[in-house]
Amino acid sequence: MTGKDQLTGERIVLAHGGGGELTRRLIQERFLPSLSNPLLEPLTDSAVLSVSGRIAFTTDAFVVQPLEFPGGDIGRLAVCGTVNDLAVAGAVPKALSLAIVIEEGLELALLDRVIRSIAATAAEAGVVIATGDTKVIERRGDNGLTITTAGVGEVRECARLGAARLEPGDAVIVTGPIAEHGLAIMSVREGLGFDTQLTSDVAPLAGLIDAMFNSGVDIKFLRDPTRGGVAGVLADLAENSRLTVEVAEESIPIAPVARHTAELLGLDPLTVANEGKVVAVVAGEDSGRLLHACRAHPLGRHAAVIGQVIRRDPPLVELITPAGGRRIIQRPYGEELPRIC
Amino acid sequence: MTGKDQLTGERIVLAHGGGGELTRRLIQERFLPSLSNPLLEPLTDSAVLSVSGRIAFTTDAFVVQPLEFPGGDIGRLAVCGTVNDLAVAGAVPKALSLAIVIEEGLELALLDRVIRSIAATAAEAGVVIATGDTKVIERRGDNGLTITTAGVGEVRECARLGAARLEPGDAVIVTGPIAEHGLAIMSVREGLGFDTQLTSDVAPLAGLIDAMFNSGVDIKFLRDPTRGGVAGVLADLAENSRLTVEVAEESIPIAPVARHTAELLGLDPLTVANEGKVVAVVAGEDSGRLLHACRAHPLGRHAAVIGQVIRRDPPLVELITPAGGRRIIQRPYGEELPRIC
């Protein structure tokens, strides 16, 4: 499929989005060989699936540039983003929708790679692409491609999640080193030379979160710290629980290369996007068991308790520095760097 | 909300998409007042809803230009497109997701109008916006806004739909005058002066299709003829049933202004997009009852039988002209006009 397309040359043209014969061939010849499954195959307007009880339903639009970056690409990101939003809702992800908006001129070989990446990541996450839509718009720049996924999953019977459940004494856990997705993207964009070791952490978290629930621990809160970073999640926690979250800076897992890159770019790693990490809250006495469960999973090997929930007014997020100083962590105002995810 | 925004001026800026404080305010102050409902309100990563049995799941991306057009706007279109895809799958639409990609520079007043239109159309269709995502990308042109919706609905127990159910003697029905959405958009773009009467037919079809099922008729096939038009749907029917569809040209409902506009633009109205029509197939003897049910609904007043299914090889779609001539209708190859929906 990556060879020269007899009909269209090697780039997307407007007619690929017209809903006619060329659209049909794009889907039949380029999308279905990788993505096909019994739900998608009828190619009707809706997929039909059997579910029971409560379902979780979510969506994310992905506009990341560049489309391919160290550690992933827009396709892997689009699958993981929605899978992870379902998983942190306590759901077992089942099916995704895939809406692709392509600018004319996009290389078909690049599109093929993205589609194969979507297929591989969906398989890794245990979901199927159940339904989709493709549009083509006029050329406006290079490599124009945005992907929106939505997803449905079955909510676990046992899941009772929400910031309202937080209590003083709870432990805040992060499942691994932070800031790697956002910094990997920015390093490529800024053309930094030392970025070879820095790759995005983009990964589907359904398996890790499954392991966390299987530990039997009563998990009170789960969130994947994407845009806005860990700081944004902690700010939400304080705001919605009316409790203070105290974080020990030296306990936050971060790779040296990420720390150096953040310093060079003038960024606080706590505010940088992750795409393969979870922030979890459990009762303090349960934190050991949850850490154990996380560390037994490949995506949670470096899980750590980074802070605790305490009662102190006003409710804030406070960072305790290694020297014993304190500073307040706020939700980032508005990240000026677009297209991180 | 439509007045001058104290903080940001009157246009979207990149930081509105950063996932920080400005994103929170955009959602809290501009989206929630119109869209809020018990599913959306927690603003967590996933909405949780209760369903039972089989669900339909679908998605559509909308890139229409201009964003506001006679008879509708991108918001109304985005709700209707997904609601209609669920309804033609035999499902009762329940909940939609809403992913918005905005170019910086978009007027907030325009965004407000689109959001209000989404809210009004969702109410009309009997669905809620359950979950959403917003991204902002750098400015590339004027009025850059794309919307992707996905939807879930509960499939009716009685629904057994599919082209494989077609038999010789079946009747093909269309629920009203064709080609109005695509022609309304193209008229605006081409700056045609006589287009004042021509408005898009964009409408949510869940109520009409509900009335069709309530008639008790065994409906064999339903499809909304969007991109590719009625011709595209009929071509799919012939291809998937291996039967011929014979269409009488003079029986196809079309408004005179639409016919004239199509002639002026050199388009076959059968290939032009509709956004508020259904193509249905029922046994010939059931067609009267289904027409009666359609015509009792405001969106089906001009429903008509346009053709019949016959056994003749090779399976084709044949148009019989008023003079008794015959021509073969093919799936359009690839519409060269992008951004129709």
Short mmCIF file of C-alpha atoms in Angstrom, two decimals, chain A:
data_model
loop_
_atom_site.label_atom_id
_atom_site.label_comp_id
_atom_site.label_asym_id
_atom_site.label_seq_id
_atom_site.Cartn_x
_atom_site.Cartn_y
_atom_site.Cartn_z
CA MET A 1 0.00 0.00 0.00
CA THR A 2 2.96 2.34 0.37
CA GLY A 3 3.95 2.11 -3.27
CA LYS A 4 2.93 4.54 -5.95
CA ASP A 5 -0.84 4.85 -6.17
CA GLN A 6 -1.74 4.36 -9.81
CA LEU A 7 -4.73 6.62 -9.66
CA THR A 8 -3.85 9.59 -7.55
CA GLY A 9 -0.09 9.89 -7.37
CA GLU A 10 1.35 9.84 -3.92
CA ARG A 11 -0.57 12.59 -2.21
CA ILE A 12 -4.08 13.20 -0.95
CA VAL A 13 -6.31 15.20 -3.32
CA LEU A 14 -9.58 16.95 -2.53
CA ALA A 15 -11.63 14.29 -4.28
CA HIS A 16 -10.47 11.74 -1.68
CA GLY A 17 -12.93 13.48 0.65
CA GLY A 18 -15.88 13.85 -1.71
CA GLY A 19 -17.81 10.83 -0.53
CA GLY A 20 -17.59 9.21 -3.96
CA GLU A 21 -15.54 6.50 -5.59
CA LEU A 22 -12.18 7.93 -4.49
CA THR A 23 -13.32 8.12 -0.87
CA ARG A 24 -14.48 4.53 -1.05
CA ARG A 25 -11.11 3.43 -2.42
CA LEU A 26 -9.15 5.41 0.17
CA ILE A 27 -11.05 3.60 2.89
CA GLN A 28 -11.08 0.16 1.25
CA GLU A 29 -7.48 0.15 0.08
CA ARG A 30 -5.65 2.16 2.74
CA PHE A 31 -7.66 2.12 5.96
CA LEU A 32 -9.39 -1.26 6.10
CA PRO A 33 -6.34 -3.49 5.53
CA SER A 34 -4.95 -2.24 8.87
CA LEU A 35 -8.06 -1.34 10.81
CA SER A 36 -10.65 -3.91 9.79
CA ASN A 37 -12.67 -5.69 12.45
CA PRO A 38 -16.21 -7.05 12.63
CA LEU A 39 -17.62 -3.77 14.00
CA LEU A 40 -16.03 -1.53 11.36
CA GLU A 41 -16.38 -3.84 8.39
CA PRO A 42 -20.02 -3.22 7.45
CA LEU A 43 -18.96 0.42 6.78
CA THR A 44 -22.42 1.63 7.63
CA ASP A 45 -23.02 4.99 9.27
CA SER A 46 -22.96 3.56 12.79
CA ALA A 47 -21.30 0.60 14.44
CA VAL A 48 -23.52 -1.53 16.66
CA LEU A 49 -22.06 -3.06 19.81
CA SER A 50 -23.46 -4.81 22.85
CA VAL A 51 -22.81 -3.27 26.23
CA SER A 52 -24.36 -3.50 29.63
CA GLY A 53 -24.71 -1.20 32.57
CA ARG A 54 -22.87 2.08 32.75
CA ILE A 55 -20.72 3.21 29.86
CA ALA A 56 -18.06 5.90 29.81
CA PHE A 57 -18.01 8.13 26.71
CA THR A 58 -15.29 10.62 25.84
CA THR A 59 -13.61 12.47 22.99
CA ASP A 60 -10.34 14.22 22.17
CA ALA A 61 -9.10 16.18 19.17
CA PHE A 62 -5.43 15.87 18.23
CA VAL A 63 -3.57 18.60 16.37
CA VAL A 64 0.02 17.75 17.34
CA GLN A 65 2.86 19.00 15.15
CA PRO A 66 5.07 17.42 13.98
CA LEU A 67 2.83 14.47 13.10
CA GLU A 68 5.65 12.05 13.85
CA PHE A 69 7.83 12.69 16.89
CA PRO A 70 10.28 10.76 19.09
CA GLY A 71 8.29 8.01 20.76
CA GLY A 72 5.11 8.25 18.74
CA ASP A 73 2.94 9.94 16.16
CA ILE A 74 -0.48 11.57 15.93
CA GLY A 75 -2.15 8.19 15.39
CA ARG A 76 -0.72 6.59 18.52
CA LEU A 77 -1.53 9.76 20.44
CA ALA A 78 -5.14 9.80 19.20
CA VAL A 79 -5.74 6.22 20.33
CA CYS A 80 -3.98 6.64 23.69
CA GLY A 81 -5.64 9.95 24.53
CA THR A 82 -9.12 8.53 24.34
CA VAL A 83 -8.26 5.11 25.76
CA ASN A 84 -6.65 6.83 28.73
CA ASP A 85 -9.61 9.14 29.33
CA LEU A 86 -11.85 6.06 29.48
CA ALA A 87 -9.45 4.17 31.72
CA VAL A 88 -9.15 6.98 34.28
CA ALA A 89 -12.95 7.04 34.43
CA GLY A 90 -12.71 3.50 35.77
CA ALA A 91 -13.89 2.03 32.48
CA VAL A 92 -12.59 -0.85 30.39
CA PRO A 93 -12.15 0.73 26.92
CA LYS A 94 -14.11 -1.12 24.22
CA ALA A 95 -14.41 0.81 20.97
CA LEU A 96 -13.13 4.00 19.40
CA SER A 97 -14.37 6.22 16.60
CA LEU A 98 -11.85 7.81 14.27
CA ALA A 99 -12.50 11.09 12.44
CA ILE A 100 -9.68 12.25 10.19
CA VAL A 101 -9.40 15.69 8.59
CA ILE A 102 -6.64 15.71 5.98
CA GLU A 103 -5.24 18.64 4.04
CA GLU A 104 -4.80 17.95 0.35
CA GLY A 105 -1.16 17.32 -0.41
CA LEU A 106 -0.54 15.03 2.55
CA GLU A 107 1.81 12.23 1.56
CA LEU A 108 -0.03 8.95 1.29
CA ALA A 109 3.01 7.16 2.72
CA LEU A 110 2.76 9.27 5.88
CA LEU A 111 -0.98 8.62 6.11
CA ASP A 112 -0.29 4.89 5.75
CA ARG A 113 2.20 5.01 8.62
CA VAL A 114 -0.27 6.85 10.84
CA ILE A 115 -3.03 4.36 10.06
CA ARG A 116 -0.73 1.43 10.86
CA SER A 117 0.25 3.12 14.10
CA ILE A 118 -3.44 3.55 15.00
CA ALA A 119 -4.03 -0.14 14.33
CA ALA A 120 -1.02 -1.24 16.37
CA THR A 121 -1.86 1.02 19.31
CA ALA A 122 -5.51 -0.04 19.30
CA ALA A 123 -4.41 -3.67 19.45
CA GLU A 124 -2.01 -2.85 22.30
CA ALA A 125 -4.85 -1.11 24.16
CA GLY A 126 -7.40 -3.86 23.52
CA VAL A 127 -9.86 -1.67 21.61
CA VAL A 128 -11.24 -1.72 18.08
CA ILE A 129 -11.82 1.17 15.70
CA ALA A 130 -15.58 0.74 15.35
CA THR A 131 -16.56 3.65 13.10
CA GLY A 132 -14.96 6.54 11.28
CA ASP A 133 -15.17 9.54 8.99
CA THR A 134 -12.70 11.17 6.61
CA LYS A 135 -12.72 14.72 5.28
CA VAL A 136 -10.26 16.45 3.00
CA ILE A 137 -9.75 20.22 3.09
CA GLU A 138 -7.77 22.52 0.82
CA ARG A 139 -4.03 22.74 1.26
CA ARG A 140 -2.95 25.32 3.81
CA GLY A 141 0.47 24.20 4.90
CA ASP A 142 2.63 21.12 5.13
CA ASN A 143 1.47 17.86 6.64
CA GLY A 144 -1.98 18.98 7.63
CA LEU A 145 -3.73 16.22 9.52
CA THR A 146 -5.96 16.34 12.56
CA ILE A 147 -7.52 13.29 14.18
CA THR A 148 -10.44 13.19 16.57
CA THR A 149 -11.22 10.03 18.46
CA ALA A 150 -14.16 9.29 20.68
CA GLY A 151 -14.49 6.17 22.77
CA VAL A 152 -16.86 4.06 24.78
CA GLY A 153 -15.98 1.71 27.60
CA GLU A 154 -17.74 -0.27 30.28
CA VAL A 155 -17.42 1.24 33.74
CA ARG A 156 -16.24 -1.22 36.38
CA GLU A 157 -18.88 -2.00 38.97
CA CYS A 158 -16.39 -1.24 41.74
CA ALA A 159 -15.22 2.13 40.42
CA ARG A 160 -16.12 5.07 42.65
CA LEU A 161 -13.89 7.90 41.54
CA GLY A 162 -13.96 11.62 42.14
CA ALA A 163 -12.13 14.46 43.86
CA ALA A 164 -15.05 14.70 46.31
CA ARG A 165 -13.84 11.44 47.87
CA LEU A 166 -10.51 12.91 49.01
CA GLU A 167 -9.79 12.99 52.73
CA PRO A 168 -6.90 14.25 54.85
CA GLY A 169 -4.21 11.58 54.99
CA ASP A 170 -4.73 10.40 51.41
CA ALA A 171 -1.64 9.79 49.29
CA VAL A 172 -1.10 11.24 45.80
CA ILE A 173 0.71 8.89 43.45
CA VAL A 174 2.12 9.44 39.98
CA THR A 175 2.90 6.33 37.95
CA GLY A 176 6.21 7.44 36.42
CA PRO A 177 8.55 10.22 35.30
CA ILE A 178 6.73 13.35 34.23
CA ALA A 179 6.77 15.87 31.36
CA GLU A 180 8.23 13.61 28.68
CA HIS A 181 5.53 14.02 26.03
CA GLY A 182 5.45 17.80 26.00
CA LEU A 183 9.22 18.16 26.23
CA ALA A 184 9.83 15.66 23.41
CA ILE A 185 7.53 17.64 21.11
CA MET A 186 9.04 20.97 22.06
CA SER A 187 12.59 19.68 21.67
CA VAL A 188 11.87 18.64 18.10
CA ARG A 189 10.24 21.97 17.32
CA GLU A 190 13.03 23.99 18.86
CA GLY A 191 15.61 21.87 17.08
CA LEU A 192 17.46 21.07 20.28
CA GLY A 193 20.47 18.89 19.59
CA PHE A 194 20.56 16.84 22.78
CA ASP A 195 17.07 15.47 22.50
CA THR A 196 17.92 11.99 21.26
CA GLN A 197 17.18 10.39 24.63
CA LEU A 198 13.97 12.31 25.20
CA THR A 199 10.96 10.49 23.81
CA SER A 200 7.26 10.95 24.37
CA ASP A 201 5.74 8.71 27.01
CA VAL A 202 2.60 8.23 24.90
CA ALA A 203 1.11 4.84 25.82
CA PRO A 204 -2.29 3.26 26.43
CA LEU A 205 -2.89 3.07 30.16
CA ALA A 206 -5.78 0.60 30.20
CA GLY A 207 -3.52 -2.30 31.24
CA LEU A 208 -1.77 -0.39 34.02
CA ILE A 209 -5.06 0.88 35.40
CA ASP A 210 -6.49 -2.62 35.18
CA ALA A 211 -3.59 -3.80 37.34
CA MET A 212 -4.27 -0.97 39.79
CA PHE A 213 -7.93 -1.98 40.17
CA ASN A 214 -6.97 -5.65 40.40
CA SER A 215 -4.81 -4.83 43.44
CA GLY A 216 -8.09 -4.49 45.35
CA VAL A 217 -7.15 -1.05 46.67
CA ASP A 218 -10.03 1.46 46.95
CA ILE A 219 -8.88 4.01 44.37
CA LYS A 220 -10.45 7.42 45.05
CA PHE A 221 -9.29 9.40 42.05
CA LEU A 222 -7.54 8.83 38.70
CA ARG A 223 -6.55 11.34 36.04
CA ASP A 224 -4.05 11.40 33.19
CA PRO A 225 -2.10 14.65 33.40
CA THR A 226 -2.12 15.78 29.76
CA ARG A 227 -2.44 19.49 28.85
CA GLY A 228 -1.79 21.51 31.98
CA GLY A 229 0.42 18.73 33.34
CA VAL A 230 0.50 17.36 36.86
CA ALA A 231 0.05 20.94 38.14
CA GLY A 232 -3.32 21.20 36.41
CA VAL A 233 -4.55 17.92 37.91
CA LEU A 234 -3.40 18.88 41.41
CA ALA A 235 -5.07 22.30 41.10
CA ASP A 236 -8.32 20.56 40.13
CA LEU A 237 -7.94 18.22 43.10
CA ALA A 238 -7.56 21.06 45.58
CA GLU A 239 -10.36 23.08 44.02
CA ASN A 240 -12.85 20.23 43.91
CA SER A 241 -12.03 18.64 47.28
CA ARG A 242 -11.55 21.94 49.20
CA LEU A 243 -8.45 20.31 50.71
CA THR A 244 -4.78 21.17 50.39
CA VAL A 245 -2.37 18.97 48.46
CA GLU A 246 1.20 19.05 49.71
CA VAL A 247 3.79 17.81 47.22
CA ALA A 248 7.43 17.01 47.99
CA GLU A 249 9.48 18.20 45.00
CA GLU A 250 12.23 15.62 45.44
CA SER A 251 9.71 12.77 45.34
CA ILE A 252 8.45 13.66 41.87
CA PRO A 253 9.88 11.20 39.34
CA ILE A 254 11.59 12.98 36.46
CA ALA A 255 14.38 11.88 34.14
CA PRO A 256 17.54 14.00 34.18
CA VAL A 257 17.24 14.69 30.44
CA ALA A 258 13.69 15.95 30.98
CA ARG A 259 14.75 18.16 33.85
CA HIS A 260 17.57 19.68 31.79
CA THR A 261 15.34 20.21 28.76
CA ALA A 262 12.69 21.91 30.87
CA GLU A 263 15.33 24.21 32.36
CA LEU A 264 16.66 25.08 28.93
CA LEU A 265 13.15 25.85 27.64
CA GLY A 266 12.26 27.79 30.78
CA LEU A 267 9.38 25.47 31.65
CA ASP A 268 8.14 24.04 34.92
CA PRO A 269 7.94 20.27 34.27
CA LEU A 270 4.87 20.10 36.52
CA THR A 271 2.94 22.07 33.90
CA VAL A 272 4.10 20.04 30.88
CA ALA A 273 1.86 17.46 29.17
CA ASN A 274 2.20 13.72 29.78
CA GLU A 275 0.49 11.07 27.62
CA GLY A 276 1.32 7.87 29.47
CA LYS A 277 1.03 8.68 33.16
CA VAL A 278 -1.69 8.57 35.81
CA VAL A 279 -2.17 10.63 38.95
CA ALA A 280 -3.97 8.47 41.53
CA VAL A 281 -5.24 9.18 45.05
CA VAL A 282 -5.74 6.48 47.69
CA ALA A 283 -5.91 6.37 51.46
CA GLY A 284 -2.44 6.74 52.94
CA GLU A 285 -2.43 3.20 54.32
CA ASP A 286 -3.23 1.81 50.84
CA SER A 287 -0.40 3.60 49.05
CA GLY A 288 2.11 0.79 49.52
CA ARG A 289 -0.18 -1.78 47.95
CA LEU A 290 -1.00 0.47 45.01
CA LEU A 291 2.66 1.32 44.39
CA HIS A 292 3.43 -2.39 44.42
CA ALA A 293 0.74 -3.06 41.81
CA CYS A 294 1.95 -0.18 39.63
CA ARG A 295 5.60 -1.17 39.78
CA ALA A 296 4.80 -4.70 38.66
CA HIS A 297 3.50 -3.26 35.35
CA PRO A 298 5.94 -2.10 32.64
CA LEU A 299 4.28 1.34 32.47
CA GLY A 300 4.35 1.88 36.24
CA ARG A 301 7.86 0.78 37.20
CA HIS A 302 8.80 4.22 38.52
CA ALA A 303 5.55 4.97 40.33
CA ALA A 304 5.99 7.11 43.43
CA VAL A 305 4.03 8.82 46.17
CA ILE A 306 4.54 12.52 45.46
CA GLY A 307 2.35 14.10 48.09
CA GLN A 308 -0.44 13.96 50.59
CA VAL A 309 -3.83 15.48 51.17
CA ILE A 310 -4.13 17.63 54.30
CA ARG A 311 -6.73 19.94 55.80
CA ARG A 312 -5.44 23.52 55.70
CA ASP A 313 -7.20 26.66 54.57
CA PRO A 314 -7.25 28.02 52.01
CA PRO A 315 -7.15 24.82 49.89
CA LEU A 316 -4.03 25.02 47.72
CA VAL A 317 -1.34 22.95 46.11
CA GLU A 318 1.93 23.50 47.91
CA LEU A 319 5.32 22.32 46.72
CA ILE A 320 7.95 21.65 49.38
CA THR A 321 11.41 22.17 47.92
CA PRO A 322 14.41 20.02 48.88
CA ALA A 323 15.67 22.94 50.99
CA GLY A 324 12.38 22.98 52.91
CA GLY A 325 10.95 26.07 51.19
CA ARG A 326 7.36 26.22 50.04
CA ARG A 327 5.78 27.53 46.88
CA ILE A 328 2.22 27.46 45.66
CA ILE A 329 1.55 25.50 42.47
CA GLN A 330 -1.13 27.04 40.29
CA ARG A 331 -3.00 25.80 37.29
CA PRO A 332 -1.04 27.10 34.30
CA TYR A 333 -2.78 30.18 32.94
CA GLY A 334 -2.67 29.25 29.28
CA GLU A 335 0.16 27.37 27.70
CA GLU A 336 1.38 29.43 24.77
CA LEU A 337 2.68 26.44 22.85
CA PRO A 338 -0.09 24.99 20.71
CA ARG A 339 -0.22 21.59 19.07
CA ILE A 340 1.32 19.61 21.90
CA CYS A 341 -1.38 16.98 21.57
#
